[in-house]
Each structure stands twice: as structure tokens, then as C-alpha cells.
Amino acid sequence: MTNAKSKVYNSAMLQYICNIAELWFGPVGYVAGDDGLLVAVFLPESEPGSNAPSYQVRRIMEAFPGVREDKGLLPEFAAELAGYSAGRVREFSVRVDLSGLPDFSRRVLERTRRIPFGETLTYGQLAAECGNVKACRAVGMVMARNPLPLVIPCHRVLAGDGSLGGFSGGLDLKRKLLAHEGAVGSLV
């Protein structure tokens, strides 16, 4: 996941700013350019110690050298994250930058962003909706490299048999996010 985020970082000559939001499942780091567009979201990892905000800051600094921290970064997005955590927000309105990604990846991520709260699609359904029914594995790779999890809710994409598939934040977090959204009835 860091490689995908580093690719986004290297795609423009912007200054990057980060912040950490505490959600019910742990600290979430996010990065925006000085143009106000969100470029990356960092979910907690499953390894020990990864639930410390300082761990998230280190991960961000590795992917975005020279980033500066600003507690006031994107206040509307910070409020939406808190609202999502409390069950009041179902989608994020923050503007995102996907310009450094290939066309297919952008199409897949833009479609994924429109999966409603509490609903799921399979990798195959998503591939078909993006114009290539045989691109299930390619869709899975795009999901694995999604630089904006939660905002682009790749946790709502499941394997064809209804099982969880994969998730950069780990399957336990994917299961928790889907339960939080009331989508667990769709899981095998």
C-alpha cells in the first residue's frame, strides 16, 4: 500500500500536509496536498503497536517525505470521519486526487466510491460495471492499492462467493467496518 501512496506523492510538485483522526477502530491518518485535495488515507494495521497515532505519523512520513502535520487539516473531512465513526455519516464529500493513477484504476475507484453505505459488490460485479467482466483480478489489485480506503470504500467489495476477499487494513477490520455499516448479512 505504501508503494501506491508513494506513487501518488511522486506524481505532483505539491506540499503535503497530514493529520490523524481517532476513530472507533483506531487512528486514521490522512494526507492532502496544499491544493486541498485528499491524496491518501492510512488505516491502522493489525500488527502490535499500530494503534498509536505516532505509528501512523511515521507511516505517513515514510510515504510522503517532507510532509508537515496540521491538526486543522480539512476540518470538514475530520468532522465527516467523526460522524462516520459515530454512525451518522454514510459517505464522504471530500475532494480527492486520483490524477496519478491509470485510467482503469481511476474508473474502478470512482465506481467503488459510489457503493452505498451498508451495501456490497463483488470484484466481478465491479469489473463488469467498469467495462471488463473478465477483469476481476485487476479490480482486486486496484482495491489492494486503493490510496483512500474509507473514502473510497474498498471494504465494501467482496469475493464472488460472498466471502471477504482481501483488505489492506486486514480482514478483521474489513469485517468490523461492514458490521458497523450493517452489511454483515451479505457475508458468507
Short mmCIF file of C-alpha atoms in Angstrom, two decimals:
data_model
loop_
_atom_site.label_atom_id
_atom_site.label_comp_id
_atom_site.label_asym_id
_atom_site.label_seq_id
_atom_site.Cartn_x
_atom_site.Cartn_y
_atom_site.Cartn_z
CA MET A 1 0.00 0.00 0.00
CA THR A 2 2.85 2.36 0.73
CA ASN A 3 4.11 1.97 -2.86
CA ALA A 4 0.78 3.13 -4.27
CA LYS A 5 0.76 6.10 -1.94
CA SER A 6 4.36 6.94 -2.78
CA LYS A 7 3.37 6.90 -6.44
CA VAL A 8 0.66 9.45 -5.71
CA TYR A 9 3.16 11.55 -3.76
CA ASN A 10 5.67 11.49 -6.60
CA SER A 11 3.10 12.47 -9.22
CA ALA A 12 2.95 16.20 -8.40
CA MET A 13 5.04 19.04 -7.04
CA LEU A 14 2.79 19.84 -4.10
CA GLN A 15 3.45 20.36 -0.44
CA TYR A 16 1.73 17.68 1.63
CA ILE A 17 0.00 18.06 4.97
CA CYS A 18 -1.23 15.30 7.28
CA ASN A 19 -3.43 14.80 10.29
CA ILE A 20 -4.58 11.91 12.47
CA ALA A 21 -8.21 11.27 13.43
CA GLU A 22 -9.16 8.90 16.24
CA LEU A 23 -11.97 6.60 15.13
CA TRP A 24 -13.67 3.76 17.00
CA PHE A 25 -11.26 1.22 15.46
CA GLY A 26 -8.05 3.23 15.88
CA PRO A 27 -6.13 6.20 14.49
CA VAL A 28 -6.66 7.06 10.83
CA GLY A 29 -4.03 9.17 9.12
CA TYR A 30 -4.83 11.30 6.12
CA VAL A 31 -2.80 13.40 3.71
CA ALA A 32 -3.79 16.26 1.43
CA GLY A 33 -1.89 18.45 -0.95
CA ASP A 34 -1.71 22.17 -0.39
CA ASP A 35 -4.36 22.33 -3.14
CA GLY A 36 -6.86 20.88 -0.62
CA LEU A 37 -7.30 17.52 -2.40
CA LEU A 38 -7.09 14.35 -0.31
CA VAL A 39 -4.40 12.00 -1.65
CA ALA A 40 -4.07 9.24 0.97
CA VAL A 41 -5.74 7.63 3.96
CA PHE A 42 -3.83 5.33 6.33
CA LEU A 43 -5.85 2.79 8.31
CA PRO A 44 -4.49 1.08 11.43
CA GLU A 45 -2.61 -2.12 10.68
CA SER A 46 -3.07 -5.36 12.55
CA GLU A 47 0.49 -5.51 13.89
CA PRO A 48 1.22 -4.71 17.55
CA GLY A 49 1.70 -1.01 18.28
CA SER A 50 0.00 0.14 15.08
CA ASN A 51 -2.89 1.69 17.01
CA ALA A 52 -0.69 4.52 18.26
CA PRO A 53 -1.12 7.85 16.45
CA SER A 54 2.68 8.22 16.39
CA TYR A 55 2.85 4.98 14.36
CA GLN A 56 0.51 6.46 11.77
CA VAL A 57 2.59 9.65 11.57
CA ARG A 58 5.73 7.55 10.94
CA ARG A 59 3.99 5.61 8.16
CA ILE A 60 2.85 8.84 6.54
CA MET A 61 6.32 10.40 6.76
CA GLU A 62 7.83 7.32 5.09
CA ALA A 63 5.39 7.58 2.18
CA PHE A 64 5.41 11.39 1.99
CA PRO A 65 8.87 12.71 2.91
CA GLY A 66 8.68 16.34 3.97
CA VAL A 67 5.01 16.17 4.94
CA ARG A 68 4.00 18.50 7.76
CA GLU A 69 1.36 17.81 10.37
CA ASP A 70 -1.56 20.22 10.77
CA LYS A 71 -4.34 19.47 13.28
CA GLY A 72 -6.64 21.80 11.31
CA LEU A 73 -6.27 19.92 8.01
CA LEU A 74 -9.55 19.57 6.09
CA PRO A 75 -11.87 20.30 9.04
CA GLU A 76 -15.00 19.22 7.13
CA PHE A 77 -13.39 15.85 6.39
CA ALA A 78 -12.31 15.49 10.02
CA ALA A 79 -15.94 16.11 11.05
CA GLU A 80 -17.14 13.54 8.49
CA LEU A 81 -14.68 10.96 9.87
CA ALA A 82 -16.02 11.58 13.38
CA GLY A 83 -19.56 11.31 12.01
CA TYR A 84 -18.75 8.04 10.23
CA SER A 85 -17.26 6.68 13.43
CA ALA A 86 -20.46 7.62 15.31
CA GLY A 87 -22.70 6.13 12.59
CA ARG A 88 -24.07 9.50 11.41
CA VAL A 89 -22.13 9.90 8.13
CA ARG A 90 -22.61 7.42 5.30
CA GLU A 91 -20.38 8.95 2.61
CA PHE A 92 -17.53 11.39 2.39
CA SER A 93 -17.75 14.60 0.37
CA VAL A 94 -14.03 15.44 0.47
CA ARG A 95 -12.45 16.14 -2.92
CA VAL A 96 -9.80 13.57 -3.87
CA ASP A 97 -6.87 13.46 -6.25
CA LEU A 98 -6.65 10.30 -8.35
CA SER A 99 -4.80 12.02 -11.20
CA GLY A 100 -1.61 9.96 -10.79
CA LEU A 101 -3.42 6.67 -11.41
CA PRO A 102 -4.03 4.77 -14.67
CA ASP A 103 -7.44 5.22 -16.34
CA PHE A 104 -8.72 1.75 -15.38
CA SER A 105 -7.75 2.26 -11.74
CA ARG A 106 -9.47 5.65 -11.67
CA ARG A 107 -12.66 4.18 -13.19
CA VAL A 108 -12.69 1.34 -10.66
CA LEU A 109 -12.07 3.66 -7.70
CA GLU A 110 -14.64 6.22 -8.86
CA ARG A 111 -17.26 3.45 -9.16
CA THR A 112 -16.24 1.98 -5.81
CA ARG A 113 -16.75 5.38 -4.20
CA ARG A 114 -20.41 5.20 -5.22
CA ILE A 115 -21.11 1.87 -3.45
CA PRO A 116 -23.73 2.89 -0.88
CA PHE A 117 -23.19 2.57 2.86
CA GLY A 118 -24.35 -0.86 4.04
CA GLU A 119 -24.17 -2.42 0.57
CA THR A 120 -21.55 -4.52 -1.17
CA LEU A 121 -20.47 -5.52 -4.65
CA THR A 122 -18.25 -8.39 -5.76
CA TYR A 123 -14.99 -7.92 -7.62
CA GLY A 124 -16.74 -9.41 -10.67
CA GLN A 125 -19.69 -7.05 -10.48
CA LEU A 126 -17.33 -4.11 -10.17
CA ALA A 127 -15.26 -5.34 -13.13
CA ALA A 128 -18.41 -5.66 -15.27
CA GLU A 129 -19.60 -2.18 -14.29
CA CYS A 130 -16.19 -0.81 -15.27
CA GLY A 131 -16.42 -2.36 -18.72
CA ASN A 132 -14.47 -5.61 -18.46
CA VAL A 133 -16.26 -8.60 -16.95
CA LYS A 134 -13.02 -10.63 -17.04
CA ALA A 135 -11.03 -8.09 -15.01
CA CYS A 136 -11.88 -9.46 -11.53
CA ARG A 137 -8.23 -9.90 -10.55
CA ALA A 138 -7.32 -6.47 -11.92
CA VAL A 139 -10.12 -4.97 -9.82
CA GLY A 140 -8.73 -6.82 -6.80
CA MET A 141 -5.30 -5.30 -7.45
CA VAL A 142 -6.83 -1.82 -7.69
CA MET A 143 -8.62 -2.42 -4.37
CA ALA A 144 -5.35 -3.60 -2.76
CA ARG A 145 -3.65 -0.36 -3.87
CA ASN A 146 -6.54 1.98 -3.04
CA PRO A 147 -4.84 5.08 -1.63
CA LEU A 148 -8.08 6.30 0.01
CA PRO A 149 -9.73 3.47 1.99
CA LEU A 150 -12.94 4.52 3.80
CA VAL A 151 -13.37 7.48 1.43
CA ILE A 152 -13.28 5.03 -1.48
CA PRO A 153 -14.89 2.15 0.42
CA CYS A 154 -12.98 -0.85 -0.92
CA HIS A 155 -14.07 -2.72 2.21
CA ARG A 156 -17.49 -2.96 0.50
CA VAL A 157 -16.07 -5.15 -2.28
CA LEU A 158 -16.29 -8.91 -1.71
CA ALA A 159 -15.17 -12.08 -3.44
CA GLY A 160 -17.58 -13.71 -5.91
CA ASP A 161 -18.67 -16.29 -3.35
CA GLY A 162 -19.59 -13.57 -0.86
CA SER A 163 -16.51 -14.10 1.32
CA LEU A 164 -14.43 -11.14 2.42
CA GLY A 165 -11.65 -11.40 -0.15
CA GLY A 166 -8.82 -9.11 0.93
CA PHE A 167 -8.34 -5.72 2.56
CA SER A 168 -5.28 -3.58 3.19
CA GLY A 169 -6.41 -2.95 6.77
CA GLY A 170 -6.80 -6.68 7.43
CA LEU A 171 -9.84 -8.91 7.27
CA ASP A 172 -10.77 -8.30 10.90
CA LEU A 173 -11.09 -4.56 10.24
CA LYS A 174 -12.99 -5.22 6.99
CA ARG A 175 -15.46 -7.38 8.91
CA LYS A 176 -15.82 -4.69 11.61
CA LEU A 177 -16.39 -1.92 9.05
CA LEU A 178 -19.06 -3.95 7.26
CA ALA A 179 -20.73 -4.74 10.60
CA HIS A 180 -20.58 -1.03 11.51
CA GLU A 181 -22.39 -0.31 8.24
CA GLY A 182 -24.95 -3.10 8.70
CA ALA A 183 -23.70 -5.10 5.71
CA VAL A 184 -22.75 -8.29 7.57
CA GLY A 185 -25.89 -10.13 6.47
CA SER A 186 -24.40 -10.28 2.97
CA LEU A 187 -21.27 -12.15 4.10
CA VAL A 188 -20.75 -15.88 3.59
#
